[in-house]
Amino acid sequence: MLNKNLNSWIPVASNSDFSIYNIPFGIYTDATVKHHVCSAIGEYIIDLFELAVNGIISLDKNTLDQAFLNDFISLGKAVTNPVRSKLIEELSNENSKLKTDLVLFNKVFKKQSGVTMLMPVRVGDYTDFYSSIDHAVNIGTMIRDPKNALMPNWKHLPVGYHGRASSICVSGHTFFRPKGQQKPADSELPVYGPCKLLDIELETAFIIGKSTQMGESITTEKADEYIFGMVLFNDWSARDIQTWEYVPLGPFLSKNFASTISPWIVTLEALEPFRTKGYVQDPKVLPYLQYRGERNLDIKLDVILKPENGDENKLCTSNYKYMYWTMEQQLAHHTVNGCNMNVGDMMASGTISGPDPSEYGSMMELTWRGSKPITLKDGTERKFVNDRDTIIIKGHCEKDGIRVGFGACEAKVLPAN
Ligand code: MN
């Protein structure tokens, strides 16, 4: 897979997220197709159902005619990895029937701009971690004590909470500004109304590709077998609701009203060339959390705010490599007590901030709780997210001229209903 000389006979722009090295998986719909498993190359989607019907790949076509990827993923990496390899082989072979047979080409390839991407997986359970040290230090400094910003457990375990799967939506959706209880600083009693401090959290998430039984634990060494791939993730957060509700059990209604993911699941195999070092873990972690080698990933992340009918404004640029805890450690910790995993379960990283203020992954940090508003190109200011603002997260890896990306993770806020 590290053959750097792969070239697709379908032209791929140098800034495309969907090079021949990517070959992600998703679900699409259009005027004629209700839902098919698909991949992507350049500006096209690749219809895997049509590939099976036409004998290019030998998979049960019913698995590819589904609303979600769960059944496909459940086939296991022993099946799904060869499907990726077969696609790469066909796309780099100038004599492929897919290229020479125009009728077949038109059945299999469709412009991405002409289809709608659907939610890629049915998410059974969703967990959100809190694994970026720069983020945890920033928040701890703001709401507690700069000298003791991290809680005593933070460097010993990847802190997390169980989130809500029902409101995870695929890129392109809208949602209503959440309403709820808030306690104004100058009042003894809470008030009820639309959230005033609506925030974003720049995150990624990984998708479980292999189920476990209750009582089983996944080691850091075996974790990759259980991780199918990754998406971009926006963990929308109502800060005023959160501040009032979160003690002592953590976030509840401040988080469960909406989360946004990118539609393409980029496989762990496609991300493998972009492994890199993470932060040194000091103090040393317990044996079940230890790992060997470079287990972080160099994924450049951008967050963009677009006011209605306005220009795009970049809010921050961060990188997944700043994660203190790796996905392997998160999964080992999540299952160390025997908690079972199901295919399609989603584990989000936690807000990914870097050390520089331009790398903060939430408005809370970027504007330091609203004390340093951001001025947009149109002259308006933002402390948090306004009604009718669209937030777009983008992410990609790039090394030696090879680019693998996620596409966009985009959602628009509507006024409270
Ligand atoms: Mn979060």
XYZ file of C-alpha atoms and ligand atoms in Angstrom, residues 126 128-130 135 161 200-203 233-237 239 242 251 255 348-352, ligand 1:
25
model
C -21.380 6.786 21.210
C -16.776 11.079 23.784
C -13.290 11.324 25.251
C -11.367 14.330 26.586
C -7.639 21.535 25.481
C -18.412 9.943 29.039
C -18.183 23.826 18.508
C -15.713 21.097 19.401
C -13.200 20.134 16.724
C -12.914 16.356 17.014
C -16.680 15.058 14.275
C -18.204 18.301 15.583
C -19.404 17.884 19.158
C -21.765 20.872 19.332
C -21.851 22.168 22.904
C -21.652 26.101 27.250
C -23.160 22.734 30.417
C -22.403 16.738 30.199
C -24.198 17.937 24.227
C -14.957 10.639 19.553
C -11.561 12.074 20.444
C -12.522 15.070 22.525
C -11.753 18.612 21.382
C -8.408 18.664 19.572
Mn -16.457 16.748 23.089
